[in-house]
XYZ file of C-alpha atoms in Angstrom:
678
model
C -257.356 94.857 39.275
C -256.210 98.281 38.356
C -255.924 99.285 34.726
C -252.570 100.448 33.461
C -252.179 102.036 30.085
C -249.287 101.298 27.781
C -248.800 104.261 25.508
C -248.256 104.373 21.769
C -244.850 103.294 20.480
C -243.145 102.959 17.101
C -241.291 99.767 16.153
C -239.694 99.052 12.756
C -241.902 101.547 10.981
C -245.279 100.451 12.419
C -247.393 102.157 15.042
C -248.913 100.123 17.849
C -251.106 100.995 20.767
C -252.311 98.738 23.467
C -253.792 98.598 26.909
C -252.830 96.096 29.557
C -254.216 94.639 32.726
C -253.018 92.798 35.764
C -249.257 93.198 36.167
C -249.387 93.299 39.957
C -247.823 89.878 40.405
C -245.681 87.422 38.517
C -248.531 85.112 37.560
C -250.518 87.911 35.926
C -247.551 89.635 34.291
C -248.483 90.912 30.845
C -246.363 90.456 27.760
C -244.885 93.631 26.311
C -242.813 94.371 23.243
C -240.348 97.103 22.321
C -241.659 100.594 22.887
C -242.809 102.947 25.615
C -244.866 101.787 28.583
C -246.560 103.582 31.468
C -246.654 102.406 35.066
C -249.331 104.306 36.968
C -247.970 103.300 40.389
C -245.795 100.617 41.960
C -248.335 99.037 44.270
C -248.668 95.395 43.289
C -248.837 92.960 46.216
C -245.955 90.728 45.002
C -242.498 92.132 45.635
C -239.767 91.093 43.135
C -237.511 88.392 44.526
C -234.678 87.580 44.309
C -233.196 91.088 44.185
C -231.137 91.459 41.002
C -230.135 95.109 41.461
C -229.165 95.136 45.109
C -229.162 98.408 46.994
C -230.880 97.822 50.290
C -234.277 96.888 51.646
C -237.591 98.605 51.053
C -237.965 101.788 53.079
C -241.108 103.223 51.506
C -243.877 101.307 53.208
C -244.844 97.779 52.262
C -242.798 96.066 49.554
C -244.552 96.189 46.190
C -243.858 95.432 42.558
C -245.067 95.645 38.956
C -244.541 92.709 36.601
C -244.121 92.252 32.847
C -242.916 89.574 30.461
C -240.962 90.096 27.287
C -240.295 87.430 24.630
C -238.114 88.663 21.757
C -238.774 87.301 18.271
C -235.023 87.058 17.601
C -231.724 87.754 19.341
C -231.323 91.416 20.335
C -229.391 93.687 22.580
C -232.193 95.046 24.755
C -232.152 98.333 26.670
C -234.562 98.800 29.574
C -234.589 102.441 30.650
C -236.473 105.022 32.698
C -233.885 107.663 31.775
C -236.105 109.134 29.073
C -237.727 112.502 28.341
C -241.166 111.209 29.335
C -239.858 111.243 32.906
C -238.973 114.891 33.435
C -237.619 115.176 36.028
C -236.209 111.677 36.110
C -237.752 109.181 38.556
C -235.755 107.094 41.030
C -236.498 103.499 39.941
C -235.120 99.979 40.330
C -235.846 96.972 38.126
C -235.020 93.255 37.970
C -234.907 90.911 34.984
C -235.437 87.166 35.400
C -235.470 83.936 33.480
C -237.367 80.833 34.574
C -240.934 80.654 35.837
C -242.926 82.245 38.635
C -241.880 80.657 41.880
C -238.525 79.617 40.390
C -237.064 82.806 38.964
C -233.344 83.335 38.362
C -231.717 86.761 38.179
C -230.600 87.673 34.685
C -230.011 91.440 34.871
C -231.117 94.461 36.847
C -230.358 98.082 37.511
C -230.570 100.783 40.148
C -229.249 104.339 39.664
C -227.361 104.008 36.353
C -229.421 106.778 34.758
C -229.701 110.468 35.519
C -231.142 111.430 38.909
C -231.094 107.772 40.043
C -233.194 106.549 37.153
C -232.511 103.102 35.696
C -230.912 101.994 32.442
C -229.350 98.688 31.407
C -228.424 97.100 28.074
C -228.030 93.339 27.797
C -228.372 90.553 25.258
C -231.600 88.536 24.941
C -232.240 85.330 23.021
C -235.146 84.966 20.627
C -238.003 82.825 21.922
C -236.880 83.089 25.570
C -239.332 84.683 28.000
C -237.909 87.254 30.403
C -239.715 88.652 33.437
C -239.173 92.378 34.056
C -240.230 93.655 37.478
C -240.035 97.096 39.083
C -240.142 97.597 42.851
C -240.803 100.487 45.222
C -237.363 100.482 46.899
C -237.192 104.247 46.494
C -240.643 105.344 45.408
C -244.135 104.044 44.674
C -244.796 106.841 42.178
C -245.714 106.116 38.596
C -243.289 106.505 35.709
C -242.680 105.627 32.078
C -240.155 103.110 30.842
C -238.922 102.062 27.429
C -237.728 98.840 25.828
C -235.305 99.396 22.952
C -234.223 96.548 20.659
C -230.899 96.902 18.858
C -228.557 94.694 16.850
C -227.478 91.626 18.729
C -223.845 91.582 19.839
C -222.876 88.195 21.308
C -221.502 88.580 24.841
C -217.856 87.691 25.314
C -217.038 84.683 27.399
C -216.750 85.683 31.023
C -213.112 85.926 32.129
C -214.378 85.253 35.651
C -217.687 84.428 37.262
C -219.085 85.618 40.583
C -221.002 83.440 43.012
C -223.463 85.307 45.255
C -223.612 84.443 48.942
C -226.189 86.054 51.182
C -224.836 86.999 54.602
C -227.940 87.555 56.637
C -226.021 88.870 59.650
C -225.051 92.056 57.819
C -227.149 94.947 58.951
C -226.676 98.670 59.180
C -228.064 101.590 57.303
C -224.903 102.080 55.238
C -223.255 98.979 53.776
C -220.556 100.556 51.651
C -217.152 99.619 53.045
C -214.639 96.781 52.675
C -211.324 97.370 54.456
C -209.093 95.945 57.172
C -210.256 97.182 60.582
C -208.163 95.058 62.962
C -204.689 95.310 61.471
C -204.359 91.765 60.120
C -204.436 92.934 56.471
C -207.479 90.791 55.706
C -210.348 92.750 54.212
C -213.372 93.071 56.514
C -216.970 94.143 55.854
C -217.877 97.363 57.658
C -221.440 98.660 57.943
C -222.609 101.552 60.072
C -225.772 102.873 61.673
C -226.389 105.902 63.816
C -225.069 104.295 67.019
C -223.232 101.234 65.761
C -220.258 100.122 63.719
C -220.680 96.516 62.670
C -217.596 94.652 61.476
C -217.515 91.236 59.871
C -213.875 90.350 60.530
C -212.488 88.024 57.890
C -210.947 84.899 59.409
C -207.736 83.253 58.254
C -209.486 79.971 57.625
C -212.465 81.526 55.870
C -215.739 83.012 57.047
C -216.293 85.960 59.360
C -216.554 86.768 63.035
C -218.939 89.566 63.916
C -218.453 92.515 66.221
C -221.015 95.203 66.923
C -219.371 98.278 68.432
C -221.719 100.766 70.042
C -220.942 104.443 69.465
C -222.433 107.713 70.518
C -225.040 108.752 67.941
C -223.297 109.986 64.804
C -224.236 113.548 63.964
C -223.806 112.770 60.285
C -224.060 109.369 58.631
C -222.246 108.322 55.416
C -225.265 108.927 53.207
C -222.917 109.861 50.373
C -219.526 108.281 51.026
C -217.164 106.699 53.514
C -213.380 106.443 53.778
C -210.975 104.530 56.035
C -207.480 105.331 57.333
C -205.394 105.333 60.518
C -205.028 109.069 60.979
C -203.735 108.857 64.581
C -201.229 106.042 63.834
C -202.369 103.767 66.646
C -202.510 100.700 64.402
C -206.307 100.644 63.954
C -208.186 102.273 61.137
C -210.517 105.205 61.647
C -213.598 106.192 59.633
C -214.897 109.351 58.018
C -218.581 109.729 57.125
C -219.605 112.086 54.338
C -223.160 113.191 55.102
C -225.629 115.479 53.401
C -225.082 118.267 55.935
C -221.668 117.644 57.495
C -218.761 115.343 58.277
C -218.307 112.867 61.140
C -215.060 111.155 62.159
C -214.995 107.891 64.094
C -211.590 107.447 65.723
C -210.696 103.905 66.773
C -209.291 103.369 70.263
C -205.918 101.781 71.021
C -207.365 98.261 70.929
C -209.714 98.675 67.979
C -212.694 97.848 70.186
C -214.364 101.255 70.272
C -214.751 104.537 68.456
C -214.884 108.158 69.555
C -217.101 110.415 67.471
C -216.054 113.881 66.343
C -218.397 115.907 64.141
C -217.703 119.329 62.736
C -220.117 122.193 63.214
C -219.603 123.345 59.628
C -222.192 122.767 56.909
C -220.763 120.443 54.298
C -222.928 118.942 51.575
C -220.564 116.010 51.344
C -219.948 113.914 48.267
C -216.774 111.790 47.885
C -214.510 111.666 50.958
C -210.872 110.578 51.186
C -208.048 110.100 53.632
C -204.840 111.413 52.067
C -201.595 113.057 53.194
C -202.257 116.414 51.541
C -199.134 118.228 52.800
C -196.869 115.159 52.728
C -195.845 115.404 56.378
C -196.379 111.704 57.123
C -199.796 112.186 58.728
C -203.139 111.436 57.122
C -205.446 114.341 56.424
C -209.041 114.144 55.217
C -210.610 115.659 52.115
C -214.332 115.997 51.404
C -215.973 117.160 48.177
C -218.533 119.905 48.718
C -221.549 119.819 46.408
C -222.541 123.486 46.574
C -219.459 125.335 47.870
C -215.641 125.130 47.643
C -214.177 121.881 48.919
C -213.166 121.284 52.538
C -210.279 119.414 54.102
C -208.950 118.596 57.537
C -205.224 118.938 58.234
C -203.664 116.600 60.790
C -201.523 118.342 63.429
C -199.425 115.198 63.888
C -201.221 114.148 67.062
C -204.383 112.919 65.403
C -206.249 116.223 65.639
C -207.853 117.431 62.409
C -208.228 121.152 61.690
C -210.994 122.313 59.323
C -210.084 124.329 56.206
C -212.305 125.390 53.311
C -210.956 126.545 49.972
C -207.660 126.192 48.202
C -208.319 122.939 46.331
C -211.350 123.218 44.055
C -212.837 126.629 44.758
C -215.730 127.008 42.357
C -218.349 128.957 44.343
C -221.145 126.688 43.047
C -219.331 123.507 44.017
C -220.257 120.695 41.686
C -217.551 118.545 43.305
C -218.590 114.901 43.267
C -215.815 112.343 42.838
C -212.343 113.144 44.215
C -209.479 110.779 43.503
C -205.867 111.273 44.538
C -203.254 110.063 42.106
C -199.705 110.987 41.070
C -200.437 111.603 37.390
C -197.050 113.242 36.651
C -194.830 110.747 38.532
C -193.180 113.423 40.675
C -193.775 111.587 43.959
C -196.671 113.578 45.401
C -200.425 113.188 45.302
C -202.371 115.217 42.767
C -206.153 115.559 42.723
C -208.753 114.971 40.019
C -212.317 116.171 40.620
C -215.150 114.535 38.707
C -217.744 117.286 38.442
C -221.477 117.209 37.953
C -223.705 120.182 37.418
C -226.328 120.608 34.699
C -227.175 123.549 32.492
C -224.746 126.351 31.730
C -222.914 126.342 35.057
C -219.127 126.193 34.747
C -219.152 124.066 37.910
C -219.660 121.034 35.641
C -216.124 121.194 34.191
C -213.796 118.513 35.526
C -210.657 119.692 37.324
C -207.091 118.398 37.671
C -205.026 119.972 40.474
C -201.261 119.485 40.420
C -199.487 119.223 43.787
C -196.112 121.004 44.089
C -195.135 118.616 46.903
C -195.746 121.086 49.708
C -199.519 121.058 49.688
C -199.893 123.888 47.163
C -202.229 122.956 44.302
C -202.579 124.475 40.834
C -205.535 123.861 38.531
C -203.980 122.499 35.319
C -207.181 121.101 33.781
C -206.998 123.104 30.565
C -203.307 122.483 29.931
C -203.776 118.762 30.607
C -206.770 118.508 28.224
C -209.088 117.398 31.029
C -211.246 120.531 31.292
C -214.388 118.756 30.195
C -218.117 119.460 30.868
C -218.935 115.752 30.909
C -221.308 115.092 33.784
C -219.668 112.447 35.895
C -219.757 111.433 39.516
C -216.551 109.421 39.389
C -213.476 108.574 37.345
C -211.365 105.437 37.171
C -207.596 106.022 37.148
C -205.059 103.306 36.397
C -202.198 102.472 34.080
C -204.293 100.740 31.440
C -201.424 100.001 29.047
C -198.719 99.329 31.683
C -196.411 102.071 30.417
C -195.803 103.570 33.874
C -198.232 106.503 33.615
C -201.719 106.741 35.071
C -204.500 106.987 32.499
C -208.147 107.840 33.113
C -211.598 106.593 32.209
C -214.079 109.399 32.835
C -217.392 107.682 33.408
C -220.573 109.483 32.437
C -223.611 109.657 34.703
C -225.597 111.555 32.057
C -225.251 112.148 28.324
C -226.413 115.754 28.555
C -222.880 117.030 27.935
C -221.304 113.989 26.286
C -220.577 110.398 27.211
C -217.691 108.301 28.527
C -214.115 109.277 27.694
C -210.840 107.355 27.716
C -207.798 109.616 28.148
C -204.250 108.311 27.686
C -201.473 109.892 29.755
C -198.840 111.167 27.317
C -196.196 111.320 30.055
C -195.670 115.067 29.583
C -198.513 116.363 31.753
C -201.133 116.091 28.987
C -203.773 113.542 28.063
C -204.963 112.286 24.666
C -208.586 111.396 23.929
C -208.581 107.820 22.574
C -212.241 107.007 23.257
C -213.056 106.153 19.640
C -212.664 102.435 19.094
C -212.022 101.733 22.797
C -215.389 100.087 23.459
C -216.379 102.927 25.739
C -217.681 104.856 22.744
C -220.356 102.183 22.243
C -221.091 101.573 25.930
C -224.580 102.958 26.677
C -224.532 102.163 30.391
C -224.355 105.215 32.638
C -223.356 105.152 36.279
C -222.287 107.225 39.256
C -219.665 104.594 40.110
C -216.518 103.833 38.102
C -213.496 102.122 39.687
C -210.542 100.213 38.281
C -209.178 96.845 39.450
C -207.831 93.706 37.795
C -210.786 91.377 38.360
C -209.510 88.518 36.191
C -205.835 88.783 37.239
C -204.604 88.930 33.647
C -202.216 91.817 34.364
C -204.426 94.589 32.964
C -206.763 96.652 35.116
C -210.470 96.607 34.281
C -213.275 99.057 35.077
C -216.398 98.284 37.086
C -219.163 100.655 36.030
C -222.906 100.754 36.230
C -225.101 97.875 37.164
C -222.454 95.213 37.393
C -220.910 95.817 33.985
C -217.187 95.188 34.002
C -215.255 96.578 31.057
C -212.433 94.071 30.754
C -209.158 95.583 29.590
C -207.627 93.882 26.556
C -204.255 95.567 27.167
C -204.391 97.734 24.037
C -206.766 100.439 25.246
C -209.793 98.473 24.112
C -212.333 97.167 26.578
C -214.888 94.346 26.318
C -218.117 94.510 28.356
C -219.425 91.689 30.507
C -222.517 92.188 32.644
C -223.173 90.499 35.955
C -226.202 90.233 38.221
C -225.036 92.862 40.685
C -224.621 96.583 40.840
C -221.488 98.385 42.019
C -220.291 97.694 45.524
C -217.331 97.679 47.897
C -214.334 95.758 46.534
C -211.832 93.572 48.363
C -210.528 90.029 48.690
C -213.065 88.635 51.152
C -211.853 85.024 51.148
C -208.128 85.698 50.763
C -207.806 83.732 47.529
C -206.111 86.480 45.518
C -209.196 87.376 43.474
C -211.276 90.475 44.151
C -214.843 90.124 45.400
C -217.718 92.634 45.535
C -219.973 93.277 48.517
C -223.335 94.919 47.968
C -225.847 95.062 50.798
C -226.244 91.635 52.395
C -224.686 89.819 49.461
C -221.048 89.081 48.744
C -220.311 88.216 45.126
C -217.315 85.938 45.452
C -214.977 85.907 42.480
C -214.693 82.304 41.304
C -211.237 83.030 39.888
C -209.323 81.324 37.113
C -205.837 79.908 36.532
C -204.098 83.300 36.458
C -201.407 84.009 39.034
C -201.299 86.959 41.426
C -199.617 88.691 44.333
C -201.087 90.882 47.077
C -198.989 93.597 48.729
C -199.789 94.797 52.244
C -198.037 97.939 53.464
C -197.136 99.302 56.885
C -195.858 102.847 56.862
C -193.327 104.090 59.401
C -192.218 107.571 58.361
C -195.173 107.738 55.976
C -198.759 107.258 57.159
C -199.494 103.867 58.692
C -201.594 102.566 55.778
C -199.135 103.646 53.112
C -201.892 105.700 51.469
C -200.294 107.534 48.561
C -197.574 104.906 48.110
C -196.848 103.610 44.639
C -196.206 99.884 44.203
C -194.422 98.688 41.042
C -193.814 95.095 40.004
C -191.289 94.128 37.323
C -190.691 91.037 35.224
C -189.859 90.066 31.655
C -193.338 91.150 30.594
C -192.710 94.727 31.761
C -194.106 96.721 34.665
C -197.379 97.211 36.503
C -198.170 99.960 39.007
C -200.740 100.493 41.747
C -201.442 103.386 44.074
C -202.820 102.919 47.579
C -205.951 105.070 47.826
C -208.559 105.683 50.511
C -211.796 106.537 48.748
C -212.335 106.187 44.999
C -215.314 105.958 42.716
C -218.124 107.911 44.331
C -219.622 106.170 47.347
C -217.770 103.019 48.365
C -214.617 102.349 50.355
C -212.444 99.596 48.880
C -209.457 97.577 50.044
C -206.224 99.321 51.064
C -204.137 96.391 49.837
C -202.449 96.377 46.411
C -203.625 93.516 44.195
C -201.750 92.442 41.073
C -202.658 89.807 38.543
C -199.783 88.475 36.454
C -201.669 86.196 34.086
C -199.758 83.041 33.155
C -196.395 84.407 34.355
C -194.818 82.291 37.063
C -192.466 84.798 38.667
C -191.879 88.446 39.540
C -188.347 89.845 39.376
C -188.739 92.822 41.704
C -191.247 94.840 43.694
C -190.543 98.537 44.269
C -192.482 100.522 46.883
C -192.160 104.284 46.522
C -193.375 105.610 49.856
C -194.765 109.149 50.300
C -191.722 109.844 52.491
C -189.410 109.279 49.526
C -188.102 105.987 50.907
C -187.848 103.167 48.351
C -188.077 99.509 49.327
C -187.100 96.735 46.906
C -188.048 93.068 47.189
C -186.426 90.626 44.799
C -187.984 87.384 43.539
C -191.063 87.400 45.794
C -193.189 84.295 46.098
C -196.320 84.591 43.955
C -199.904 83.612 44.821
C -199.339 84.869 48.362
C -199.757 88.030 50.413
C -196.594 89.956 51.234
C -196.268 92.450 54.114
C -193.723 95.212 53.509
C -192.733 97.582 56.323
C -191.446 100.961 55.216
C -187.653 100.989 55.150
C -187.292 97.274 55.873
C -186.029 96.347 52.394
C -184.137 99.406 51.232
C -182.751 99.843 47.767
C -179.507 100.504 49.675
C -178.312 103.291 51.795
C -175.915 104.207 49.024
C -172.887 102.876 47.240
C -170.285 105.492 46.246
C -167.197 104.451 44.311
C -167.484 100.956 45.699
C -167.834 102.189 49.288
C -171.188 101.157 50.770
C -172.790 103.075 53.557
C -174.290 100.549 55.950
C -175.393 99.915 59.545
C -173.524 97.519 61.833
C -173.754 95.502 63.959
C -177.280 94.569 62.973
C -178.945 93.379 65.221
C -177.399 95.520 67.947
C -177.877 95.839 71.692
C -175.911 99.042 72.233
C -173.949 101.106 69.705
C -175.176 101.345 66.087
C -172.403 102.296 63.662
C -172.843 103.973 60.278
C -169.955 103.188 57.926
C -168.560 105.688 55.394
C -170.984 108.398 56.396
C -168.427 111.036 55.407
C -169.220 110.255 51.768
C -172.545 112.066 52.182
C -173.436 115.681 52.900
C -175.724 114.878 55.813
C -178.626 117.162 56.646
C -180.489 115.001 59.150
C -180.388 111.517 60.746
C -183.682 110.167 62.084
C -184.762 106.902 63.717
C -188.426 105.828 63.638
C -190.191 103.084 65.547
C -192.858 100.887 63.916
C -195.599 103.339 64.852
C -193.862 106.015 62.814
C -192.828 107.967 65.908
C -189.493 109.781 65.851
C -187.410 108.405 68.690
C -184.055 109.927 67.631
C -183.088 112.917 65.519
C -179.717 114.605 64.946
C -178.798 117.396 62.568
C -175.120 116.460 62.577
C -173.121 113.828 60.729
C -172.491 111.295 63.466
C -171.373 107.751 62.728
C -172.253 106.212 66.094
C -175.615 106.178 67.867
C -176.287 104.719 71.307
C -179.560 102.743 71.045
C -179.172 100.793 74.275
C -182.182 102.523 75.834
C -184.535 101.465 73.040
C -187.015 98.640 73.466
C -186.416 95.454 71.522
C -187.837 95.529 68.016
C -187.485 96.804 64.452
C -186.453 100.403 63.729
C -185.881 102.453 60.585
C -182.893 104.814 60.277
C -183.214 107.525 57.624
C -180.433 109.772 56.333
C -181.470 112.957 54.533
C -178.796 114.797 52.552
C -178.411 118.493 51.795
C -179.659 117.876 48.233
C -182.895 116.461 49.761
C -182.238 112.804 48.945
C -183.310 110.176 51.459
C -181.732 106.831 52.246
C -183.030 104.339 54.754
C -182.215 101.016 56.292
C -183.787 98.958 59.035
C -182.061 97.593 62.090
C -183.069 95.382 64.967
C -182.566 96.331 68.610
C -182.102 93.141 70.607
């Protein structure tokens, strides 16, 4: 047995010192109390199982662990942390906390990466007289380190609004297991994992479960060691992938049947962090954006034929980089996508100041961070944007990954381009958990979006800008509805944490862009009822690492109806659906449910006959100052365009199917309506 020293610690005014032996396995785990403890090396022969802080299998030699027990004398909130000064620099650690007995342990808590430099920190409630097993493993390193147990005043946990049931899916493999998104165009979320020469997809089935496809690829030059994003940038109906690697960027373009991928990797050096698909210049074609850690950001502009041209600079140009978490959101409600950059850089570098870039609608961006009150040195890898009070404006939770320059912040959108710091009293001011991942979804379907942060802690939104923490036995992961029940699940590694749901009602909106990009990325979805309004934005890439669903999920609590759904497409087209059926998924095709072409002095502009086999008439077109008339097919391809005001169009040569006619006026307004060619 090796000897491991536990250093001096101070507890409630007394000084203790002790030495301990034999923590190499569960049976010989030693009892420890609050204070500071030294682990000389992680080399015990018994590896902790089950895994309570999932983040992959052991890669550093043989699995090993170090074991302790802790039995509090009374109820406490307990913090287990390696993010302490004794570890300078911080050590990459992972720990698991169990109840039960050796051979029959049950996960209670755990953490991986919530502290600085991938160290561990987690705060949770413990009950006096209960014995907890605390085990560290060598997932990332076998090196020694120091950890601390801190006892604080007990705060009873709130009752869980939802529970999650873990299900191990042993067929999941792949080096990078960080993506949940639809890959076959059926709008059901799939599990996507990638390796150097393989894309593995667990396709969700209508009746439940998954079918598995392993698609061989040419070896990827760069793997998504930092992030991954999904989007159909060539508009062929199947989603493509972008890998953000430590030295460059790789694109995997899906073929016309979704059964294969073609690799394209840039020659440029890019120390990638967060990656996104987004229509930067609002031309209807998806571009790609990648945060650069040590240089100005890079992006790839789509030429309209699915070819991406590399550009560096123009959106986040600090020469030292510090760009970690990019999220695209229309913060000023002007119809175009703005950009917020969560920054992370220590010391005196100005690269650590967060940035907000306002889009003028033509792909020209202006840094408005100072004017917006978001120029903040808080070290964060990600931010969670949503309308937390349902007032129609996107607010922001800036999640801290380190407390070196401050901790979490909650910023309310004032609706005038500025933000107000309302952190005090929000619950975030007393949240000690740090994380690189912060994302916002409505996990309990109560109509208010929550925030998933570090180590499985969900900050549940009370609807009044206060948040209540609930911790779960998982760390952050990829989010989507993986059993199509209307409640959001979390996939981490080989485990899917299925949301057990509750009695709250919901609706799921699936989008198909025509004039806009195929996925509807950048679209805003609003739902209206007597209780007010909720909004969602379709985003590809949020948080820091993971790719989440491209569908819009809404919880409506105990409400039993929705009056209207409005979809504000990036093209400017607005679709309206009245009285939709709840607790179902709804597919909306761009332009298929228009607000109306227009009604002027009781004279409605409309298309007739509809369906048509030959001539399509446009009534009362002379009421508009027409700039352009365009017809799109369902792939978003322009199949007719005329700069004149014509009220008859011969569509007899078109194939049978659905088409969208758009009228653009000289004052840059757009009106659309669908028609069927029979």
